Short mmCIF file of C-alpha atoms and ligand atoms in Angstrom, two decimals:
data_model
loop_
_atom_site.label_atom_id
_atom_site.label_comp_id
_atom_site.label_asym_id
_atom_site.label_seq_id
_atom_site.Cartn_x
_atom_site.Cartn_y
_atom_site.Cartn_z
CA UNK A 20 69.55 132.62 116.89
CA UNK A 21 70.02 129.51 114.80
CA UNK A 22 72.35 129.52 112.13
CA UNK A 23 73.99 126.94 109.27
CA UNK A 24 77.47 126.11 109.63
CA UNK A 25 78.91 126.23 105.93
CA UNK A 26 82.78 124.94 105.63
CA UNK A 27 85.34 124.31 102.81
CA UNK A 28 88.52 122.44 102.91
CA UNK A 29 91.91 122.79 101.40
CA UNK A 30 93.97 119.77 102.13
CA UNK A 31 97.26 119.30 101.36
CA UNK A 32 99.04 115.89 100.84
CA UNK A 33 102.97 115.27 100.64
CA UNK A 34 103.50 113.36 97.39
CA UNK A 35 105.36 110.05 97.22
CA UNK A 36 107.77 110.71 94.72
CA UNK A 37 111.57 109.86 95.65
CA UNK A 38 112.71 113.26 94.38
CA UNK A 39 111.79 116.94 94.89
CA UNK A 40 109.23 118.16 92.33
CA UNK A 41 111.51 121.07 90.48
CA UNK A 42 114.58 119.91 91.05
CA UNK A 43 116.67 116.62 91.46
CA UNK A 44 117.07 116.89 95.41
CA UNK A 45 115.93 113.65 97.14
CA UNK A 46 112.56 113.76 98.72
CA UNK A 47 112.94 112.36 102.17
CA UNK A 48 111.67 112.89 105.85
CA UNK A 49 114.12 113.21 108.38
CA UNK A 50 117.32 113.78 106.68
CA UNK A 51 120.04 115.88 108.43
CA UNK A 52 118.82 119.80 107.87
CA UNK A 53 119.72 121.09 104.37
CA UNK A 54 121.62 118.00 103.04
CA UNK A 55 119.00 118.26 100.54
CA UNK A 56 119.09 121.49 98.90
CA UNK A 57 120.43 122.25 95.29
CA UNK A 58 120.45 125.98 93.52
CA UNK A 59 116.83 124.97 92.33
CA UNK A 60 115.04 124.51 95.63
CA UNK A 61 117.18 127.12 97.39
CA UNK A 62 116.13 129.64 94.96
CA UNK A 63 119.37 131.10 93.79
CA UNK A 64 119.45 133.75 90.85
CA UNK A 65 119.70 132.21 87.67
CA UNK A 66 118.79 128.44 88.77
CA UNK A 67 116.38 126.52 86.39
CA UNK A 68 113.95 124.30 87.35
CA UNK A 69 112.77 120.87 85.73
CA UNK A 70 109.61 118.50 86.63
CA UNK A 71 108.95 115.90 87.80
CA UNK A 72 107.33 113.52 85.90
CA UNK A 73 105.91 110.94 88.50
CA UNK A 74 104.46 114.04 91.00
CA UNK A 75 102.00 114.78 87.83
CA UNK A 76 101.27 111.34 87.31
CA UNK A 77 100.70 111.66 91.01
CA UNK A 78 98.50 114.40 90.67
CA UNK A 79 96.53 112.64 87.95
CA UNK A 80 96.27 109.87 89.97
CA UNK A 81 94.68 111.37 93.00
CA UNK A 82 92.01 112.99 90.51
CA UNK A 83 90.84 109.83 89.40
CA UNK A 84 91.02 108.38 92.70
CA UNK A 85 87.60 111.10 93.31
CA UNK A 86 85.89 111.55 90.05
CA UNK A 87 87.69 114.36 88.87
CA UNK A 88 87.56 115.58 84.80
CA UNK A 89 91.75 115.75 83.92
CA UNK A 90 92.75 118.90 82.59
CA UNK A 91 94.53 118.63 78.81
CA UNK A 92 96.50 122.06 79.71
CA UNK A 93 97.74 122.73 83.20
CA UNK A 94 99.97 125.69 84.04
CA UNK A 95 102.49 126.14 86.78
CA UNK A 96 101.86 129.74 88.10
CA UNK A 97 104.35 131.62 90.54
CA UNK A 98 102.34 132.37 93.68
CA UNK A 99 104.69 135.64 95.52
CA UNK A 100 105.07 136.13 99.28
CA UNK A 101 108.18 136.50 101.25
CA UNK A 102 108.45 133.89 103.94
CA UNK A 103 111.86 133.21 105.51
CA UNK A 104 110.83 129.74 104.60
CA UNK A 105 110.59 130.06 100.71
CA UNK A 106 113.99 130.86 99.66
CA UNK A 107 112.19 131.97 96.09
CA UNK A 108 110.10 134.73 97.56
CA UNK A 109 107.21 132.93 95.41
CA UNK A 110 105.85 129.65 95.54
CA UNK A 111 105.54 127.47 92.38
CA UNK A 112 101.41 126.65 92.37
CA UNK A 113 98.39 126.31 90.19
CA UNK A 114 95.60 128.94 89.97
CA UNK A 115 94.56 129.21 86.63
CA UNK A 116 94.50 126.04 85.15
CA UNK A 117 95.31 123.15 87.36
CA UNK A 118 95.54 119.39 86.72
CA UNK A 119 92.33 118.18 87.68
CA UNK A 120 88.73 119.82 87.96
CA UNK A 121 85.61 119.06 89.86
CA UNK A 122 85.30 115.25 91.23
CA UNK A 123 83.69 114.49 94.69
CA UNK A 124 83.04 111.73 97.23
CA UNK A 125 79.39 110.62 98.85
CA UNK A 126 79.50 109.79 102.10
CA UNK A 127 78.04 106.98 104.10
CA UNK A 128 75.10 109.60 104.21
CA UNK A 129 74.77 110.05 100.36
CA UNK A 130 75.73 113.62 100.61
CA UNK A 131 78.07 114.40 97.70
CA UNK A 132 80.54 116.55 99.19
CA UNK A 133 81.55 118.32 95.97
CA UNK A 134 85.57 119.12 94.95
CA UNK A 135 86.43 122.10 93.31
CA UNK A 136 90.02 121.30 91.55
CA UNK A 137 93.05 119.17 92.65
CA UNK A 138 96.30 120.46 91.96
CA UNK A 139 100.08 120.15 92.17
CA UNK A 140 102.07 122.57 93.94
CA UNK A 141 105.67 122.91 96.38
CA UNK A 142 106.39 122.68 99.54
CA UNK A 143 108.06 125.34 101.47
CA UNK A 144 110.92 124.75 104.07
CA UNK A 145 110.62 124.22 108.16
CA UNK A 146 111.64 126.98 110.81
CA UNK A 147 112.43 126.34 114.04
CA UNK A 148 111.85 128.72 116.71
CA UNK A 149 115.06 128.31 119.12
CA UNK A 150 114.85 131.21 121.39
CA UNK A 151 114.74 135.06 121.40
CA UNK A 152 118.79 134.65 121.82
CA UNK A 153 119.74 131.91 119.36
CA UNK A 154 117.03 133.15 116.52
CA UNK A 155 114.91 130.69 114.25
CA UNK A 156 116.90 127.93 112.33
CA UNK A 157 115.82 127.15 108.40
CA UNK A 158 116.09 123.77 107.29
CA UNK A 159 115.55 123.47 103.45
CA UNK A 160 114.94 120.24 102.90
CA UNK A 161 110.81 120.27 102.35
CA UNK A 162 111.43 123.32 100.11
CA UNK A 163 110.62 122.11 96.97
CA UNK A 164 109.36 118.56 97.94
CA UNK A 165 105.79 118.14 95.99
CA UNK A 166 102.49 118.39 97.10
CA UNK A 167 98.53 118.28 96.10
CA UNK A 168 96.54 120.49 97.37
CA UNK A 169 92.75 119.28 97.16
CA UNK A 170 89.89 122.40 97.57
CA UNK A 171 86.64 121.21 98.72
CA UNK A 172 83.16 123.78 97.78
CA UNK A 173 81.92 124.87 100.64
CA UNK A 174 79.24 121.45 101.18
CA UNK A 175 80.31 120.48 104.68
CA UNK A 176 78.21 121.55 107.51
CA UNK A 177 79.13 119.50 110.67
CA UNK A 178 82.80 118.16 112.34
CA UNK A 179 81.56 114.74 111.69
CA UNK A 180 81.33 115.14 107.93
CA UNK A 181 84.47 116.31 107.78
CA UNK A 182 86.01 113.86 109.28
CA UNK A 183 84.46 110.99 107.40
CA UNK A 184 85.69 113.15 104.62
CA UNK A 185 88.95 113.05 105.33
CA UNK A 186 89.62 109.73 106.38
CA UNK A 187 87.69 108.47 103.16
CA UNK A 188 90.72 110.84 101.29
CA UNK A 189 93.35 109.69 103.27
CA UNK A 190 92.53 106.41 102.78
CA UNK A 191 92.35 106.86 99.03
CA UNK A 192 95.41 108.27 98.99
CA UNK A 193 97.40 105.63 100.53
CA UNK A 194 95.71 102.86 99.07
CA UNK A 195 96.54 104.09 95.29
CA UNK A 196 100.47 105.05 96.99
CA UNK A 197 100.11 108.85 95.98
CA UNK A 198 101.26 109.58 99.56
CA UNK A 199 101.71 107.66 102.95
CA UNK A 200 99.42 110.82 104.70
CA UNK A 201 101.72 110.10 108.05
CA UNK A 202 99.98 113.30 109.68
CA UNK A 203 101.89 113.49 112.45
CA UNK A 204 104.86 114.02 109.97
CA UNK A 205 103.02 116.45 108.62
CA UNK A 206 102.33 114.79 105.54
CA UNK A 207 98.53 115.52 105.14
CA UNK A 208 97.55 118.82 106.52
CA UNK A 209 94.02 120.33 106.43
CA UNK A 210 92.80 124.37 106.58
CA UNK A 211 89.36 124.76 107.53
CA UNK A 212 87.39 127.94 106.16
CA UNK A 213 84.51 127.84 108.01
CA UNK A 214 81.18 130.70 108.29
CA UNK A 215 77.85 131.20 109.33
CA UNK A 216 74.57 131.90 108.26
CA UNK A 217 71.34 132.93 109.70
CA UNK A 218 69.35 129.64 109.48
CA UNK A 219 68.03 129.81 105.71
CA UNK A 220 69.71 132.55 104.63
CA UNK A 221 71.05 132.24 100.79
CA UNK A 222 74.09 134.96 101.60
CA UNK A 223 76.76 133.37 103.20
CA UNK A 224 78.59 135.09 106.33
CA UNK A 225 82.21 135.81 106.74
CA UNK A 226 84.70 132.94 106.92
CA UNK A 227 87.49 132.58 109.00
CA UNK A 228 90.60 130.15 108.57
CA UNK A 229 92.51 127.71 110.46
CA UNK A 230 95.47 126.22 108.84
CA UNK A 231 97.61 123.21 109.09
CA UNK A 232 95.85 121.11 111.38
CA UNK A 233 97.69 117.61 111.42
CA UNK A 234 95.45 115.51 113.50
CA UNK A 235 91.66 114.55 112.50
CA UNK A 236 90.93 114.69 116.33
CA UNK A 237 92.62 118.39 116.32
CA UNK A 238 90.39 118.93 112.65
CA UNK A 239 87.26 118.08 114.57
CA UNK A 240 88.07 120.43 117.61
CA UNK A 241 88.97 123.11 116.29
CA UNK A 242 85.80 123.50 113.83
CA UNK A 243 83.66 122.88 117.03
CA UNK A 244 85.54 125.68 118.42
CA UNK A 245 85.31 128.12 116.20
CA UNK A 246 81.45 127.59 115.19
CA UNK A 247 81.10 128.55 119.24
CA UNK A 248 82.89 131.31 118.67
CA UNK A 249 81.51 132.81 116.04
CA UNK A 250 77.87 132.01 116.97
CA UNK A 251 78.81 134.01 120.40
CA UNK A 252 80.25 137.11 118.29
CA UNK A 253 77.30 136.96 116.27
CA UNK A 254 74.39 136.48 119.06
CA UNK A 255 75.74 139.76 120.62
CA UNK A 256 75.61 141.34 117.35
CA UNK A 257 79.25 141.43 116.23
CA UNK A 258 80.82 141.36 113.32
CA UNK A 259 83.34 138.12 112.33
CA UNK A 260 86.71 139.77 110.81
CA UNK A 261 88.05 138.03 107.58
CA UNK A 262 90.98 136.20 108.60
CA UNK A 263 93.12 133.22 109.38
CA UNK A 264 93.02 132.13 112.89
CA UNK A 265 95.45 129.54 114.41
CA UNK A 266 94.62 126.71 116.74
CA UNK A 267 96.35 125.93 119.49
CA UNK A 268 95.98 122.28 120.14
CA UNK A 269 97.03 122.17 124.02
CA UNK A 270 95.18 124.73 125.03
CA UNK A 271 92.10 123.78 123.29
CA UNK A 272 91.75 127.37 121.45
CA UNK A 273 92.32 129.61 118.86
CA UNK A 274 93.98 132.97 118.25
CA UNK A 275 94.31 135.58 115.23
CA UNK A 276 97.10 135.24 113.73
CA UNK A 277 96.64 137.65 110.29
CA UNK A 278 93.64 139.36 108.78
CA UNK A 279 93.26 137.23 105.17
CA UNK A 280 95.15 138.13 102.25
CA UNK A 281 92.87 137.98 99.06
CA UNK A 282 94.70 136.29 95.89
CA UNK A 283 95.10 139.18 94.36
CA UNK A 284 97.67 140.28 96.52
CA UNK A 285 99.83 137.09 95.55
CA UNK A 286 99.68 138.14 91.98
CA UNK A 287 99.91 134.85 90.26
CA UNK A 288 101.29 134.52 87.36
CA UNK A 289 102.57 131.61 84.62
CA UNK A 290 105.90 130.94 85.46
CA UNK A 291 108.10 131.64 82.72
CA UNK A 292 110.82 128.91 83.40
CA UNK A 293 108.04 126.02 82.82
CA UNK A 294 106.45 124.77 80.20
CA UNK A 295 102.40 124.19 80.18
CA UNK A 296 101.72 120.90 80.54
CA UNK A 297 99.56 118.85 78.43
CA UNK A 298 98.23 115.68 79.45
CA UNK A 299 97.66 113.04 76.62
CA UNK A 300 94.08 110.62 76.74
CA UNK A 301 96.35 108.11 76.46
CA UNK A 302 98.43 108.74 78.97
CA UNK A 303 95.38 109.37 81.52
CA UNK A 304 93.92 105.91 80.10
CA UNK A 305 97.65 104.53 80.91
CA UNK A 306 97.58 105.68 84.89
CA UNK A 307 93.71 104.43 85.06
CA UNK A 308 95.07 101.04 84.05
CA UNK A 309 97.70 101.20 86.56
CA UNK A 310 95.56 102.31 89.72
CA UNK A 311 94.45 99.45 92.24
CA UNK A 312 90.76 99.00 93.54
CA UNK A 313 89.97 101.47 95.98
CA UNK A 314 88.98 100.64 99.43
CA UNK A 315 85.26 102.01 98.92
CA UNK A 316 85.01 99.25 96.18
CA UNK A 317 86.81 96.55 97.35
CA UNK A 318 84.41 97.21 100.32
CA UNK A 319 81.55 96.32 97.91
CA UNK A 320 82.60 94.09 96.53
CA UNK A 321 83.43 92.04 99.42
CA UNK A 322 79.90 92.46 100.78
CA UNK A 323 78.58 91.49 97.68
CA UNK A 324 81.56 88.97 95.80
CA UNK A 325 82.31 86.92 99.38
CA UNK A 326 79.01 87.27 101.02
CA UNK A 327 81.22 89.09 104.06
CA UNK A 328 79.28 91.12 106.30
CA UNK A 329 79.84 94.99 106.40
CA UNK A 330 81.86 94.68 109.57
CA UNK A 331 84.43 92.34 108.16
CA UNK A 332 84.59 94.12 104.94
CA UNK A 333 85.59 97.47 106.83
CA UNK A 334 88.13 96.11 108.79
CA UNK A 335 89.97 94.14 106.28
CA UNK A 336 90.25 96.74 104.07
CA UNK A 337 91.14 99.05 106.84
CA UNK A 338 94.52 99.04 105.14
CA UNK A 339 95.65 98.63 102.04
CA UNK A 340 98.39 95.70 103.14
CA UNK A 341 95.01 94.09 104.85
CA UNK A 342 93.27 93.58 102.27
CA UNK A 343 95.62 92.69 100.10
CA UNK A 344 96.72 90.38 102.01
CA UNK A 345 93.49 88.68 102.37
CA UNK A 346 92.44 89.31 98.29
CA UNK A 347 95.62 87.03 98.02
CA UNK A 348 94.33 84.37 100.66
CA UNK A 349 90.69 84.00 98.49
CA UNK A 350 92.93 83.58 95.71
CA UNK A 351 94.74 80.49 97.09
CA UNK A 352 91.61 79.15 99.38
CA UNK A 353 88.53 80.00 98.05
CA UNK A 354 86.79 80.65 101.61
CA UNK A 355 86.15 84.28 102.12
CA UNK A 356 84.68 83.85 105.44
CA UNK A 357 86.68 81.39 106.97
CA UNK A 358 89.91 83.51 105.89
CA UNK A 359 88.07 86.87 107.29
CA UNK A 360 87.66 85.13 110.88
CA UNK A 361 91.63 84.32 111.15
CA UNK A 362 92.57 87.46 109.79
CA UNK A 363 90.51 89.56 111.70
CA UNK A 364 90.49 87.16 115.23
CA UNK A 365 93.98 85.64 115.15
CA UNK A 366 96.02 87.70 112.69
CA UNK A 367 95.45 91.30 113.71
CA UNK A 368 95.74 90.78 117.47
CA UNK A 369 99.36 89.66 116.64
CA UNK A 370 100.34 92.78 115.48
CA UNK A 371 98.24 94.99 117.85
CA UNK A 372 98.92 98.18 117.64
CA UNK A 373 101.70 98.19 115.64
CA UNK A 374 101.84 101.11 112.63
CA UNK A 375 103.55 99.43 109.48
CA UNK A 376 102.75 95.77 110.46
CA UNK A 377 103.41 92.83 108.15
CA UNK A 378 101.87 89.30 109.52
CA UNK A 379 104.42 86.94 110.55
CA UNK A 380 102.94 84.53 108.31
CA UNK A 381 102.91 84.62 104.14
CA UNK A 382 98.99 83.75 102.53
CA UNK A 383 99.78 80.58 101.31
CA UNK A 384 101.11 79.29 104.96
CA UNK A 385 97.57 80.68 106.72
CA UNK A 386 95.88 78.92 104.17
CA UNK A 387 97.31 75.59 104.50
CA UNK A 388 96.16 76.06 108.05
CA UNK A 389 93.15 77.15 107.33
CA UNK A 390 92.63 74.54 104.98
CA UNK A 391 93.82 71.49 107.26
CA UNK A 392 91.41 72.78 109.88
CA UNK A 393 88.46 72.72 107.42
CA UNK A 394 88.91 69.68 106.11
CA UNK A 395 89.03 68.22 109.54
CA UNK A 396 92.41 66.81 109.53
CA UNK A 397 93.02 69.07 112.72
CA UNK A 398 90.81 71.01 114.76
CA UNK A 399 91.14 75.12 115.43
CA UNK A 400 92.77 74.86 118.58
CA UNK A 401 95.49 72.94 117.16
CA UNK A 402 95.39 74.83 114.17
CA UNK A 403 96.10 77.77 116.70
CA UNK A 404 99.39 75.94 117.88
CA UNK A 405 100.31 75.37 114.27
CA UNK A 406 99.82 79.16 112.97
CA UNK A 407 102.14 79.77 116.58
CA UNK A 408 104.81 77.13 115.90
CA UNK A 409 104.88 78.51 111.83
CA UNK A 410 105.57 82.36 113.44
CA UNK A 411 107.97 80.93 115.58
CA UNK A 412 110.38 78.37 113.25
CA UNK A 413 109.05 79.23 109.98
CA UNK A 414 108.99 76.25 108.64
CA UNK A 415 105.96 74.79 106.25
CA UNK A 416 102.61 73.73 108.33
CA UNK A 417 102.61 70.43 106.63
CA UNK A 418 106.52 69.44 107.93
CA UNK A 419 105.60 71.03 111.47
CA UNK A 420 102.41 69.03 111.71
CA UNK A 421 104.15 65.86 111.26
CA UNK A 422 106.95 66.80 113.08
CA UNK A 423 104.70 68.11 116.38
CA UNK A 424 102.50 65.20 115.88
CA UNK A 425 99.67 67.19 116.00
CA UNK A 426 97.66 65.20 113.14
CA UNK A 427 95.19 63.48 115.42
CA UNK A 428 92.57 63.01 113.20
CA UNK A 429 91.79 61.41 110.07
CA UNK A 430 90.52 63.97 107.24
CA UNK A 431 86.84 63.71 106.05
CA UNK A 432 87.35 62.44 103.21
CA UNK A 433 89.47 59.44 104.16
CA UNK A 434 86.87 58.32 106.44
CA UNK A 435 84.02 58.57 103.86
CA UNK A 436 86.82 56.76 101.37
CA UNK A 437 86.78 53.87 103.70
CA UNK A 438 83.22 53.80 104.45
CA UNK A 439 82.27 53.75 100.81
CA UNK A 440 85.01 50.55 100.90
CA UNK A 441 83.60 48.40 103.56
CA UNK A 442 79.99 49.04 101.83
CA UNK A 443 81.11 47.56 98.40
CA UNK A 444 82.82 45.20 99.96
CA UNK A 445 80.63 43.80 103.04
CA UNK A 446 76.95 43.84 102.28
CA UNK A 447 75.73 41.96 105.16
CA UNK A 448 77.07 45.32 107.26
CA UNK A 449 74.67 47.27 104.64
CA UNK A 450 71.67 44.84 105.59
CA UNK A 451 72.50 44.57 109.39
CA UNK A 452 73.03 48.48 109.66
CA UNK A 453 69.19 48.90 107.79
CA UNK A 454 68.05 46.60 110.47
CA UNK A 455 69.43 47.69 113.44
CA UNK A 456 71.66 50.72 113.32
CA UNK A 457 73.09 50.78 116.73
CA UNK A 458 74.25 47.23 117.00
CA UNK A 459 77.00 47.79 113.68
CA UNK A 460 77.79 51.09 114.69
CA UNK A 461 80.38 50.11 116.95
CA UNK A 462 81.73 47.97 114.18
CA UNK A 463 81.84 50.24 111.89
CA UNK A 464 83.73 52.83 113.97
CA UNK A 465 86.25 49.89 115.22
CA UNK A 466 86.89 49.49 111.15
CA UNK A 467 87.71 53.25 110.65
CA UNK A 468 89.80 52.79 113.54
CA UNK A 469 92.00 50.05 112.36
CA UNK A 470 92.33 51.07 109.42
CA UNK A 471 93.24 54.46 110.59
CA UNK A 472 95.96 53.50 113.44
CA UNK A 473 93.11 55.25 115.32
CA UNK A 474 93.92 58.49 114.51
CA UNK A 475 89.98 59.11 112.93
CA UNK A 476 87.63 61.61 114.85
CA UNK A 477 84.74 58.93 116.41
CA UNK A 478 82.26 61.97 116.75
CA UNK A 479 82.76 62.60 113.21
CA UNK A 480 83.27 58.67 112.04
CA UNK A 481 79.63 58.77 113.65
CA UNK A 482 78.19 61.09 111.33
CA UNK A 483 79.27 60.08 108.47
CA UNK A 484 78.19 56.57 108.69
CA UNK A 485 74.60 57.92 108.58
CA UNK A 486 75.57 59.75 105.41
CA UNK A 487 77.38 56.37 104.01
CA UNK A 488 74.64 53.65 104.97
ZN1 ZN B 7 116.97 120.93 94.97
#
């Protein structure tokens, strides 16, 4: 039988806020286990929690990053389950009125894979598994640290949409610094709820769920997993059980791991020790202000703006420090192209590899390169030994170029400056030159040369006195 594939996303993203989002605790990866924990975020009787400012402008933030409408009234609502993990025995969450509503992104495909809400929520704290002997450790530190949780409708059908999908959010998110998404940190995490449907059919089949996968390669195997599985259950005519299934990387597979809790059974409610939270126009006007070009637009515009093709424009901007980086360039050197090709040829292979690379060189240093290549005044491959010798000493490209001796040539310009010279001032090389090119041009050259220490280009002296006389 053929069937549709129909799957929704939650995705949850570790805010980048420097402290917790209820309490004053630092928000840090990596700190030694429970150094930071206060009352608050270890959920002792009687503690009161605050928040955090920044994580809503966070969470505003991320909903204008994808078209979302901002809510005016948001509520914090207590979400209750016991976990050893959540000291509370609730979680603080959203349900009834988050921060942000609706919103979307179109992929490459013009598909609009629809959003249902954004919202703001905490995170709950890390056990480790030691052995049957030693127990499971608790370390409290992410308890309380703030996160986004972003809910997809159901629009995606295939493994590949959903990973265009995600890269286009991570991508979002990094670029407008609502969170650094370092997955293997665990600081974007993705459940999949994923069903069939008899090709056609308008009633939708029983969903299953797979929670916290931190990879988009792990994402993309374990939905074509579990579409196998349940299109094997369901051509022998079984029956797919609600529930939340988790996949097990290594071995390529996944298991049951609980039948699925309904939300009723976390009976929500407002919390009673926050305040709604009202968002002002003005204040939503304020973060639009503040929020940098995303990388979908800066693609367009650099496509359409610089005349780049599509391939340049996706890799510069295939991080934010990228394409900033070259944004500042075109500001300095108005040569989109020409800046592209170093960048992407003779930049990025310096840093190969690398995760949070800077280039060894600042923008206005490339461009002085860049710029003493075009004009002519060196050629690329010395230009090459220059960008090398800048890495290496640091010093200015101008001071090195001297100093190397690497100035061969005679700019452009200063040969056309003393073409246009010997013109005014010698006519008979004007009348000889319309007679009989080729018996001045050696002349000609021989002046450039003189008057250049012979440090001109004669290709290029060549060419120009055709442009001159
Ligand atoms: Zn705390």
């Amino acid at each position: 039988m053929e069937y549709d594939v129909v799957i929704g996303l939650e995705i949850h993203a570790e805010l980048k806020t420097k402290t917790k989002v209820f309490c004053s605790c630092k928000n840090e990866f990596g700190a030694k286990p429970n150094a930071n924990t206060c009352p608050v975020c270890t959920g002792m009787p009687g503690a009161l929690p605050i928040i955090n400012r920044h994580a809503v402008e966070l969470c505003i933030k991320a909903g204008l990053c994808f078209g979302c409408s901002i809510s005016e009234y948001a509520v914090m609502e207590r979400k209750n389950y016991f976990y050893p993990d959540l000291a509370k025995a609730y979680q603080i969450s959203q349900m009834v009125h988050p921060i942000c509503i609706g919103g979307g992104i179109e992929l490459k495909s013009g598909k609009l894979m629809r959003l249902n809400r954004i919202h703001l929520e905490e995170d709950a704290g890390k056990l480790t598994h030691i052995s049957r002997a030693v127990g499971t450790l608790v370390d409290y530190n992410r308890g309380g640290t703030p996160l986004i949780e972003i809910v997809t409708e159901p629009d995606f059908s295939t493994a590949e949409e959903v990973d265009e999908f995600l890269k286009r959010v991570r991508e979002s998110l990094i670029y407008a610094g609502i969170a650094d998404c370092k997955m293997e940190e665990g600081g974007m995490r993705c459940d999949v709820n994923l069903s069939l449907k008899p090709k056609g059919s308008q009633v939708l089949g029983t969903r299953t769920e797979m929670k916290n996968l931190n990879s988009f390669k792990s994402v993309t195997r374990a939905i074509e997993y579990e579409i196998k599985r349940q299109e094997e259950i369901l051509d022998e005519g079984g029956k797919i059980i609600q529930e939340t299934r988790k996949w097990d990387d290594a071995k390529g597979k996944n298991l049951s791991m609980r039948t699925k809790e309904q939300a009723q059974d976390y009976r929500y409610f407002p919390d009673p020790d926050i305040l709604p939270i009202s968002i002002s126009k003005s204040d939503v006007e304020r973060i639009k202000e503040e929020m940098p070009m995303l990388p979908e637009d800066r693609r367009k515009r650099y496509v359409e703006e610089f005349g780049l093709p599509e391939y340049d424009a996706a890799i510069l901007t295939s991080s934010k420090y990228v394409s900033d980086y070259f944004e500042k360039c075109v500001k300095i050197f108005d040569s989109p192209k020409k800046i592209s090709n170093w960048i992407m040829v003779d930049l990025l292979k310096l840093v190969k590899e690398q995760e949070d690379f800077v280039f060894p060189i600042s923008e206005e240093d490339l461009c002085e390169i860049i710029k003493m290549v075009e004009e002519k005044i060196i050629n690329k491959t010395v230009g090459l030994q220059l960008l090398d010798a800048v890495i290496k000493t640091g010093k200015k490209p101008s001071v090195l170029a001297k100093e190397m001796n690497l100035i061969v040539t005679i700019s452009e310009k200063q040969i056309l400056l003393l073409l246009q010279k010997l013109k005014s001032e010698n006519a008979k090389v004007s009348e000889d030159y319309a007679k009989e090119p080729q018996k001045v041009v050696g002349f000609i050259v021989g002046y450039v040369m003189k008057n250049t220490a012979g440090k001109a280009n004669a290709e290029l002296v060549k060419s120009l006195i055709q442009k001159v006389f």
